PDB file of C-alpha atoms in Angstrom:
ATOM      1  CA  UNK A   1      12.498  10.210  10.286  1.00 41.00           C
ATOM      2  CA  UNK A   2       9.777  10.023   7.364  1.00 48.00           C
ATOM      3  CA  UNK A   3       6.611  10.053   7.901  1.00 54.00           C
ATOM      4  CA  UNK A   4       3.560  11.029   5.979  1.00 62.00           C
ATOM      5  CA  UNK A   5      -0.027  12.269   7.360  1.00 55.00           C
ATOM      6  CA  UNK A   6      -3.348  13.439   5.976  1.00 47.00           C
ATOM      7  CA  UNK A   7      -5.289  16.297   7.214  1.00 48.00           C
ATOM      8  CA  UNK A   8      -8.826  14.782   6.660  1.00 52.00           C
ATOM      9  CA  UNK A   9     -10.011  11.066   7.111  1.00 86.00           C
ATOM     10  CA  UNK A  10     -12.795  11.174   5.878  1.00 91.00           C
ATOM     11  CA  UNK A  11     -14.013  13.401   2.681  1.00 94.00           C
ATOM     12  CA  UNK A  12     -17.808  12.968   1.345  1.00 96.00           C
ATOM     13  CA  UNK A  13     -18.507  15.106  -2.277  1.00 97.00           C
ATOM     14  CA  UNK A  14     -21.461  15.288  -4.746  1.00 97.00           C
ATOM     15  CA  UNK A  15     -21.531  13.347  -7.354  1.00 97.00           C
ATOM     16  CA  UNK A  16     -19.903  15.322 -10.200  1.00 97.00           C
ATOM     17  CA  UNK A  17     -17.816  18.123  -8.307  1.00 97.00           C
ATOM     18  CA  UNK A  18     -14.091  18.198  -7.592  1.00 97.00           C
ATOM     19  CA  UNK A  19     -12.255  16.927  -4.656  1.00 97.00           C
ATOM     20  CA  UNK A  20      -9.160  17.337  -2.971  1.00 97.00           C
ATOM     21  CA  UNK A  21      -7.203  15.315  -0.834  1.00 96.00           C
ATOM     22  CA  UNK A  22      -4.336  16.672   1.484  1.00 94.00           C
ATOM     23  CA  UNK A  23      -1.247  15.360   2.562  1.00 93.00           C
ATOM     24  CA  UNK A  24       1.887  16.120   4.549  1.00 91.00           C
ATOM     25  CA  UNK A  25       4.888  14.940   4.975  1.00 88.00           C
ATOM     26  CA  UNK A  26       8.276  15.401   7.475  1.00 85.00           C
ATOM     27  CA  UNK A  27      11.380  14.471   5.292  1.00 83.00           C
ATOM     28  CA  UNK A  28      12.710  17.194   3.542  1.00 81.00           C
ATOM     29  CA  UNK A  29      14.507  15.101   1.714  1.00 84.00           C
ATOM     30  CA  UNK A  30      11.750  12.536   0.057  1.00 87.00           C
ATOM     31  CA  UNK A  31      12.069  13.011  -3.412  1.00 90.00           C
ATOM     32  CA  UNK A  32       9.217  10.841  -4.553  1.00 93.00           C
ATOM     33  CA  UNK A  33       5.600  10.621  -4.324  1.00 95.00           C
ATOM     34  CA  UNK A  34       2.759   8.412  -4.600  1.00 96.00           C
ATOM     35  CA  UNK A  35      -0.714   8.410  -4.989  1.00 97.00           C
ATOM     36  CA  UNK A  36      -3.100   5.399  -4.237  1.00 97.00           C
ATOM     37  CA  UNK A  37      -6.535   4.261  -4.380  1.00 97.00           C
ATOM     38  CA  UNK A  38      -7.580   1.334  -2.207  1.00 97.00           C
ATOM     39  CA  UNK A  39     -11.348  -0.556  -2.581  1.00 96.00           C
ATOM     40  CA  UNK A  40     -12.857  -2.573  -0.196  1.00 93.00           C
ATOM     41  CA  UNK A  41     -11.115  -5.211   0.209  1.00 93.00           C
ATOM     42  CA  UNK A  42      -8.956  -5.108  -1.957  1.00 95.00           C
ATOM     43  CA  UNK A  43      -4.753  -3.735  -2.843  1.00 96.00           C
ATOM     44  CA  UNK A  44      -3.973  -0.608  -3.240  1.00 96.00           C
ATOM     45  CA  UNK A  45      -4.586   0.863  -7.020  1.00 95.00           C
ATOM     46  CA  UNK A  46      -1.774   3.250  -7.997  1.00 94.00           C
ATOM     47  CA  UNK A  47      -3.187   6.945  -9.453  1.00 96.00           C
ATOM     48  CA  UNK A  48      -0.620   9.382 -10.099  1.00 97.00           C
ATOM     49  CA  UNK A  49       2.804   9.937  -8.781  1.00 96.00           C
ATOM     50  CA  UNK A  50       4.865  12.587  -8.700  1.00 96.00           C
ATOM     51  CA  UNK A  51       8.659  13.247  -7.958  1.00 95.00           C
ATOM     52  CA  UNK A  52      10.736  16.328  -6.380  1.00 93.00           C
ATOM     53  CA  UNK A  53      11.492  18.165  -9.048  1.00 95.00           C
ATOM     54  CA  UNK A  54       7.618  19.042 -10.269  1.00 96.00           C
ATOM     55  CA  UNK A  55       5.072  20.682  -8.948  1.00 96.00           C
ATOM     56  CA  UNK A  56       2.243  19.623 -10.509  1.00 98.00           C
ATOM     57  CA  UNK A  57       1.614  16.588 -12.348  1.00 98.00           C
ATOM     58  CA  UNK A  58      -1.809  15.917 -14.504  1.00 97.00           C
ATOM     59  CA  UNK A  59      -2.903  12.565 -15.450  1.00 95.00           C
ATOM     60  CA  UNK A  60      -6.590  11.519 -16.277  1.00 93.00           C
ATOM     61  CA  UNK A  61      -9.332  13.539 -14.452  1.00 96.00           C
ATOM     62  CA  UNK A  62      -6.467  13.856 -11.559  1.00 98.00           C
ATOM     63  CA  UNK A  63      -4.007  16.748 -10.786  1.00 98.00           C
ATOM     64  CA  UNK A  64      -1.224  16.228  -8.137  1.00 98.00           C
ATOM     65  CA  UNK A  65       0.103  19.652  -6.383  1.00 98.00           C
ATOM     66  CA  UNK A  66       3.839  19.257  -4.699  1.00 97.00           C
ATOM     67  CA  UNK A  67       4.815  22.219  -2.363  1.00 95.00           C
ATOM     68  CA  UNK A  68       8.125  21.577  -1.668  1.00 92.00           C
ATOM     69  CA  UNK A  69       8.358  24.413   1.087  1.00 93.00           C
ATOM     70  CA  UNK A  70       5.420  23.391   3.193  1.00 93.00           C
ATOM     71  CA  UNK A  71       6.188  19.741   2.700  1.00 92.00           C
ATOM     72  CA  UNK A  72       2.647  19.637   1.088  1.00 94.00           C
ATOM     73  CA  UNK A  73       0.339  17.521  -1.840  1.00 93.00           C
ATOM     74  CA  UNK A  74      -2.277  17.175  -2.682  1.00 97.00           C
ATOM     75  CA  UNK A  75      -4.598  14.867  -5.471  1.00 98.00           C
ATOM     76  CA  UNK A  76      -7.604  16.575  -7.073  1.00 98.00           C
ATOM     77  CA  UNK A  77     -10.151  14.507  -8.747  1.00 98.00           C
ATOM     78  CA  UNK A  78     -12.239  15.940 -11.227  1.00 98.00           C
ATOM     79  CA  UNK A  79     -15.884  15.511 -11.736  1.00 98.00           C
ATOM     80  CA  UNK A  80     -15.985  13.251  -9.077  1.00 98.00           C
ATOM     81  CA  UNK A  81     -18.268   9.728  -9.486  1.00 97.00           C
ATOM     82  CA  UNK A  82     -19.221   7.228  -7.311  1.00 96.00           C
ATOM     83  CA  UNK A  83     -16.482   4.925  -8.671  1.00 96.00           C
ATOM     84  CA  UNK A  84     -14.454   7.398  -7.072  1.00 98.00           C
ATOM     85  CA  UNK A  85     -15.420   6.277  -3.704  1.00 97.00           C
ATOM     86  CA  UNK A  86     -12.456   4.385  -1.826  1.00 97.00           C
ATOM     87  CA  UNK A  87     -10.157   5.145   0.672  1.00 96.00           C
ATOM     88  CA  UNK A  88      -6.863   7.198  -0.911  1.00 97.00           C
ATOM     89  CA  UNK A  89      -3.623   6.865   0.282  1.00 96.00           C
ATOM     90  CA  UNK A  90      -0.554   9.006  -0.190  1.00 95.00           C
ATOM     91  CA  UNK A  91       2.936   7.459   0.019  1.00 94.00           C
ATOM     92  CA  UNK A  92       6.926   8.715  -0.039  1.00 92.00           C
ATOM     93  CA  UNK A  93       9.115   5.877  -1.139  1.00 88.00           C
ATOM     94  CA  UNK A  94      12.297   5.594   1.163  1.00 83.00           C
ATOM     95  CA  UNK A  95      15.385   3.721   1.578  1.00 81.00           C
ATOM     96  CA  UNK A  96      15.712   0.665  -0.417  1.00 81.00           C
ATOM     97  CA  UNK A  97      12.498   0.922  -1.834  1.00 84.00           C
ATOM     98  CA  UNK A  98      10.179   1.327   0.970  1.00 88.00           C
ATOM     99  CA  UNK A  99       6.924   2.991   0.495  1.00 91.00           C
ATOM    100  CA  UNK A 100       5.739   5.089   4.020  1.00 90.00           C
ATOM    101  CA  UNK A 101       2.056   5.270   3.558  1.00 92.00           C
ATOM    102  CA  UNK A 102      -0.370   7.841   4.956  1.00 89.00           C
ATOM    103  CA  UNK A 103      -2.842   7.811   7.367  1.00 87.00           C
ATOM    104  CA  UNK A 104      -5.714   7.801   4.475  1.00 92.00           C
ATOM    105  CA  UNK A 105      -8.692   9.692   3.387  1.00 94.00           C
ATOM    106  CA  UNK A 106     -12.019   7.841   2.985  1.00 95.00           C
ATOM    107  CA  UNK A 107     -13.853   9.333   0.248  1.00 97.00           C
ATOM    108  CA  UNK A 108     -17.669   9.199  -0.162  1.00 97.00           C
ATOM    109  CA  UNK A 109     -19.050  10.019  -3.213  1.00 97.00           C
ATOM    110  CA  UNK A 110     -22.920  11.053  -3.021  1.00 94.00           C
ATOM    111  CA  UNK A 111     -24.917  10.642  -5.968  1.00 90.00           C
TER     112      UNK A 111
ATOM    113  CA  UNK B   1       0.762  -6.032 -17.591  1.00 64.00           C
ATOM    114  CA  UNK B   2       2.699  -5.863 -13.840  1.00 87.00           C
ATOM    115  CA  UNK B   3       0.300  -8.590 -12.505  1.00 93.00           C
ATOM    116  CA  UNK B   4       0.631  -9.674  -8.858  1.00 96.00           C
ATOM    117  CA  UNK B   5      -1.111 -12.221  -7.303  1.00 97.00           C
ATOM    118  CA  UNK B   6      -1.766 -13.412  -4.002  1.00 98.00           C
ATOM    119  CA  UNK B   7      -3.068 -17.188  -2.467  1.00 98.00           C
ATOM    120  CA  UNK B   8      -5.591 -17.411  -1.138  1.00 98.00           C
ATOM    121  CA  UNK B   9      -7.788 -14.456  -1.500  1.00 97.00           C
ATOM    122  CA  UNK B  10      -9.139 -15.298   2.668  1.00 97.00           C
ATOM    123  CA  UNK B  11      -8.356 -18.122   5.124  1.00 98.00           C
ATOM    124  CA  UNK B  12     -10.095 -18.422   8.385  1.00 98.00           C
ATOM    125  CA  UNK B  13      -8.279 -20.894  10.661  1.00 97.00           C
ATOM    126  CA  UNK B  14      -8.096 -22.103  14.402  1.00 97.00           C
ATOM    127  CA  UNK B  15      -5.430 -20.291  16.724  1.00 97.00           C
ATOM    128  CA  UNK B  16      -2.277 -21.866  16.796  1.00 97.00           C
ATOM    129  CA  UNK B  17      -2.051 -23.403  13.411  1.00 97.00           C
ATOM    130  CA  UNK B  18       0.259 -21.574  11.012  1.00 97.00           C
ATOM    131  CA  UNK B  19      -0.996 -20.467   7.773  1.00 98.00           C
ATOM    132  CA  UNK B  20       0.823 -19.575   4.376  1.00 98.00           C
ATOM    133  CA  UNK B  21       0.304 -17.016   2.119  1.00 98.00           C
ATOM    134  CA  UNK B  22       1.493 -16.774  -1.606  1.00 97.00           C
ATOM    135  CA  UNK B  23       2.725 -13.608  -3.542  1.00 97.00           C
ATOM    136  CA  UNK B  24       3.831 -14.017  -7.071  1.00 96.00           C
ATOM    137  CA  UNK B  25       4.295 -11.756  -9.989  1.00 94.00           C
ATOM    138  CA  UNK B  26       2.566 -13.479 -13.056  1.00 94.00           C
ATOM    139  CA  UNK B  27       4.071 -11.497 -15.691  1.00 90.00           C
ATOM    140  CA  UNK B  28       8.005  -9.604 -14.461  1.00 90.00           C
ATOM    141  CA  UNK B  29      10.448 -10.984 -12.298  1.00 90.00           C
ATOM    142  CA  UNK B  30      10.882  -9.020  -8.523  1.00 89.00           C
ATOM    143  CA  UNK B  31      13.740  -8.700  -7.420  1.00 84.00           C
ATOM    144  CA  UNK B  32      12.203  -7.283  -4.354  1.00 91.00           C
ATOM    145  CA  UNK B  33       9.119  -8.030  -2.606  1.00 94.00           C
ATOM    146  CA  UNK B  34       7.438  -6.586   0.568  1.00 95.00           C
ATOM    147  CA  UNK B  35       4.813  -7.254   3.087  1.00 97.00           C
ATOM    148  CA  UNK B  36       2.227  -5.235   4.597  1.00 97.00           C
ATOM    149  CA  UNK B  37      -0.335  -5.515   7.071  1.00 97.00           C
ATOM    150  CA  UNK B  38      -3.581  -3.249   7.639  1.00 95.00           C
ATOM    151  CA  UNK B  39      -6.187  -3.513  10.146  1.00 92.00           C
ATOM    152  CA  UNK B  40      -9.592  -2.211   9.468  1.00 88.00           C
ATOM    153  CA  UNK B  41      -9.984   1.384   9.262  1.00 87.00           C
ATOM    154  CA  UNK B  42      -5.635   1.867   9.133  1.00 90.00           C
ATOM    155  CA  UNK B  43      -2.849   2.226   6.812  1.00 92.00           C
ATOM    156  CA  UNK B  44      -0.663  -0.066   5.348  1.00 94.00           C
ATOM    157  CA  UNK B  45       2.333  -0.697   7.594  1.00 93.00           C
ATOM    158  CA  UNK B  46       5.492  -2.451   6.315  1.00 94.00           C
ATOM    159  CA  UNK B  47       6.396  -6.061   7.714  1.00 96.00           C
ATOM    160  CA  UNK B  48       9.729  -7.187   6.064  1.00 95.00           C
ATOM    161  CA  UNK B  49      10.996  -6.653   2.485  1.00 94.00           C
ATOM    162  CA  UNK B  50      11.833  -9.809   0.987  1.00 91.00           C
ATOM    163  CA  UNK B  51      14.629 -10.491  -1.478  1.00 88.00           C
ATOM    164  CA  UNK B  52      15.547 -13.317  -3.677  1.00 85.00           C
ATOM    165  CA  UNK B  53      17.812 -16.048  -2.281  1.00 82.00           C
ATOM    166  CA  UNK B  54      18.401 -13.929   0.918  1.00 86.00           C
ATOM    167  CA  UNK B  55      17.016 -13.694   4.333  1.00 89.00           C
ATOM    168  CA  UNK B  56      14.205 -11.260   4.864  1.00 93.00           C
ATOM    169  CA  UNK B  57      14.243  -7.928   6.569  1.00 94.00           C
ATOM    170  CA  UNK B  58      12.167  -6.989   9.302  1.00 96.00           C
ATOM    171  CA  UNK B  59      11.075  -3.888  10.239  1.00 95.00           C
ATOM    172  CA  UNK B  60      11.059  -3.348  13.975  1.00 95.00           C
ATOM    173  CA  UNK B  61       8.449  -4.776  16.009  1.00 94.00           C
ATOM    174  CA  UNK B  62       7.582  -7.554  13.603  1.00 96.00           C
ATOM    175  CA  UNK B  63       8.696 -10.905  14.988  1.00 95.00           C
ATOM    176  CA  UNK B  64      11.242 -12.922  12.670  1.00 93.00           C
ATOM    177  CA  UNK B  65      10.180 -15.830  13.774  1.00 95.00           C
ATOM    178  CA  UNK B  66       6.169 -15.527  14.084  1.00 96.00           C
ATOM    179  CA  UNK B  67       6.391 -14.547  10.324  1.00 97.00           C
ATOM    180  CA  UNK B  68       8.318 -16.283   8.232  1.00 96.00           C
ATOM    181  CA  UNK B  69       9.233 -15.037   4.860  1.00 95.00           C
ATOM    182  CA  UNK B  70      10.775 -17.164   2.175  1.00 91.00           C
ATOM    183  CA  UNK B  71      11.553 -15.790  -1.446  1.00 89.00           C
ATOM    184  CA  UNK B  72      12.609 -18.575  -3.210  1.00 83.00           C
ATOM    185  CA  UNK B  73      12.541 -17.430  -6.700  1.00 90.00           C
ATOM    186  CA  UNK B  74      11.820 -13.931  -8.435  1.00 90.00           C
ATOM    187  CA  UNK B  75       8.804 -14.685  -9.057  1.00 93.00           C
ATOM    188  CA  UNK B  76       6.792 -15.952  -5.631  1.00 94.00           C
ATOM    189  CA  UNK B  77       7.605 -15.363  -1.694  1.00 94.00           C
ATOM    190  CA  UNK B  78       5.960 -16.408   0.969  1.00 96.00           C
ATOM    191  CA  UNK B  79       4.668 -15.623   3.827  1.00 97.00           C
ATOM    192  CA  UNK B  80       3.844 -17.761   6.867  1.00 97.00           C
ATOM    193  CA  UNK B  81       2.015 -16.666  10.069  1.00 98.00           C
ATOM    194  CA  UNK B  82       3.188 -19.302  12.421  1.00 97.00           C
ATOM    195  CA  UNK B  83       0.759 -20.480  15.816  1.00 97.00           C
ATOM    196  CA  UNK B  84      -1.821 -17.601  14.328  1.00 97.00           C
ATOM    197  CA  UNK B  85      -3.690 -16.125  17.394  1.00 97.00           C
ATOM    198  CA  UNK B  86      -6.618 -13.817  17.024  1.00 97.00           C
ATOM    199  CA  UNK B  87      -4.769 -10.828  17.277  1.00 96.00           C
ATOM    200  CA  UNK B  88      -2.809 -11.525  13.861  1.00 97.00           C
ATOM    201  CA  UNK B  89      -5.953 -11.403  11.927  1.00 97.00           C
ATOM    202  CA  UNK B  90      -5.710  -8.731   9.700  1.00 97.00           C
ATOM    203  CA  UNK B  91      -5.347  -8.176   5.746  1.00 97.00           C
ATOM    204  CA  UNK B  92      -2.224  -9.206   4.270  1.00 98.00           C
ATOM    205  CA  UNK B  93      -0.653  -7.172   0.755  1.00 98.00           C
ATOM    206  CA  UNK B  94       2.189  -7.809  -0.973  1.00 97.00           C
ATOM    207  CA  UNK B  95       3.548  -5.543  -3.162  1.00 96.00           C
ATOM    208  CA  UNK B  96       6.413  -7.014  -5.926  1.00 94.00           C
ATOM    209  CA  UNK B  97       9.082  -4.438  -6.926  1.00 85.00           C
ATOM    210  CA  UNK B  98      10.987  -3.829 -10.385  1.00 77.00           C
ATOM    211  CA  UNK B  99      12.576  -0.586 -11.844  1.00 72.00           C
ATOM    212  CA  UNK B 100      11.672   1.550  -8.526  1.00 73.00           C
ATOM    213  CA  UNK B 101       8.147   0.968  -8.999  1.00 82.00           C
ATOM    214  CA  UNK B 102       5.937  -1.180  -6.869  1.00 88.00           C
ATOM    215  CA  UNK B 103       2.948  -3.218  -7.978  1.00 93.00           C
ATOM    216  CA  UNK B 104       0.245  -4.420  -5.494  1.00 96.00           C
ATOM    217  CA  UNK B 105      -1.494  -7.576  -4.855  1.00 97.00           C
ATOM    218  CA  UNK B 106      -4.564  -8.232  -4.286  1.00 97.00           C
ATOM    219  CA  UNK B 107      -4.422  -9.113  -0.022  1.00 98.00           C
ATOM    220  CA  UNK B 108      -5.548 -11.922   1.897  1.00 98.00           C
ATOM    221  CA  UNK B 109      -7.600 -11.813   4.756  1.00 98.00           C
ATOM    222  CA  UNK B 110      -6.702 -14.015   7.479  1.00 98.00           C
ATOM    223  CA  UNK B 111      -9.143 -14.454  10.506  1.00 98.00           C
ATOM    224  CA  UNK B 112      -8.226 -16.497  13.586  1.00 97.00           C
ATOM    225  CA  UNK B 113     -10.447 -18.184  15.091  1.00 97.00           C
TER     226      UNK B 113
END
């Protein structure tokens, strides 16, 4: 079955260096992948996504690796700030739609 | 744009009084909607996924019947947590879908008294 896990759950950076967020996933076969960030209280915020057929995918101050053989990605944040502080999901859309969420990383920014 | 909402933003109510929750895109039509529930310090985890002018489906372990979903047009479903115990407070998301992408809403917290 799918299923989608994080190595860390909890991740605390200085203010201003890089971070890096792990993820792994089961299904060979997921072909799509999404990165989200989730405030207090709030829904989740969607970052970057990325699908099979990349390997890396750049948007604004974030990177997303795919390793395809080690079932493996990964979100890097650049010059981390405390606005960066939230709790970051990664997720593998399924069947009909359905997104299978991570386990989640709680990131702590320190100023 | 890709606005969803949700109704109300928090509810605290007594056990075993149902309460309803509103999802609506503001600004696209969904032909899909889902449900999720988290509990402090989890993960999102898939209810149902709700389409328009048909019956809801469950994922397993959710009870039919103790949540009832009702998407009555493409733009707002509903979900109702019927005789609410303690146990069933948790945050509630809704997500709306269109063109294989999913857009969040903002959650509800529901508390139980």
């Amino acid at each position: 079955g799918e299923s989608v896990g994080l190595h860390l759950p909890t991740l605390s950076v200085q203010e201003g260096d890089n971070s890096i967020i792990n993820c792994a996933y089961s299904n060979s076969a997921s072909d799509y992948f999404i990165w989200y960030k989730q405030e207090s209280g709030k829904g989740p915020q969607f970052i970057i996504d990325i699908r099979s057929n990349m390997d890396k995918r750049q948007g604004q101050r974030v990177t997303v690796l795919l390793n395809k053989t080690v079932k493996h990605l990964s979100l890097q944040i650049a010059a981390t700030q405390p606005g960066d502080s939230a709790v970051y999901f990664c997720a593998t859309m399924g069947q009909g739609g359905k997104l299978i969420f991570g386990q989640g990383t709680e990131l702590s920014v320190k100023p | 744009g890709a606005v969803v909402s949700q109704h109300p933003s928090w509810v605290i109510c007594k056990s075993g009084t149902s309460v309803k929750i509103e999802c609506r895109s503001l600004d696209f039509q969904a032909t899909t909607m889902f449900w999720y529930r988290q509990f402090p310090k989890q993960s999102l985890m898939l209810m149902a996924t709700s389409n328009e002018g048909s019956k809801a489906t469950y994922e397993q372990g959710v009870e039919k019947d103790k949540f009832l979903i009702n998407h009555a047009s493409l733009t707002l479903s509903t979900l109702t947590v019927t005789s609410a115990h303690p146990e069933d407070s948790s945050f509630y998301i809704c997500s709306a879908g269109t063109n294989n992408e999913q857009f969040f809403g903002p959650g509800t917290r529901l508390t139980v008294l």
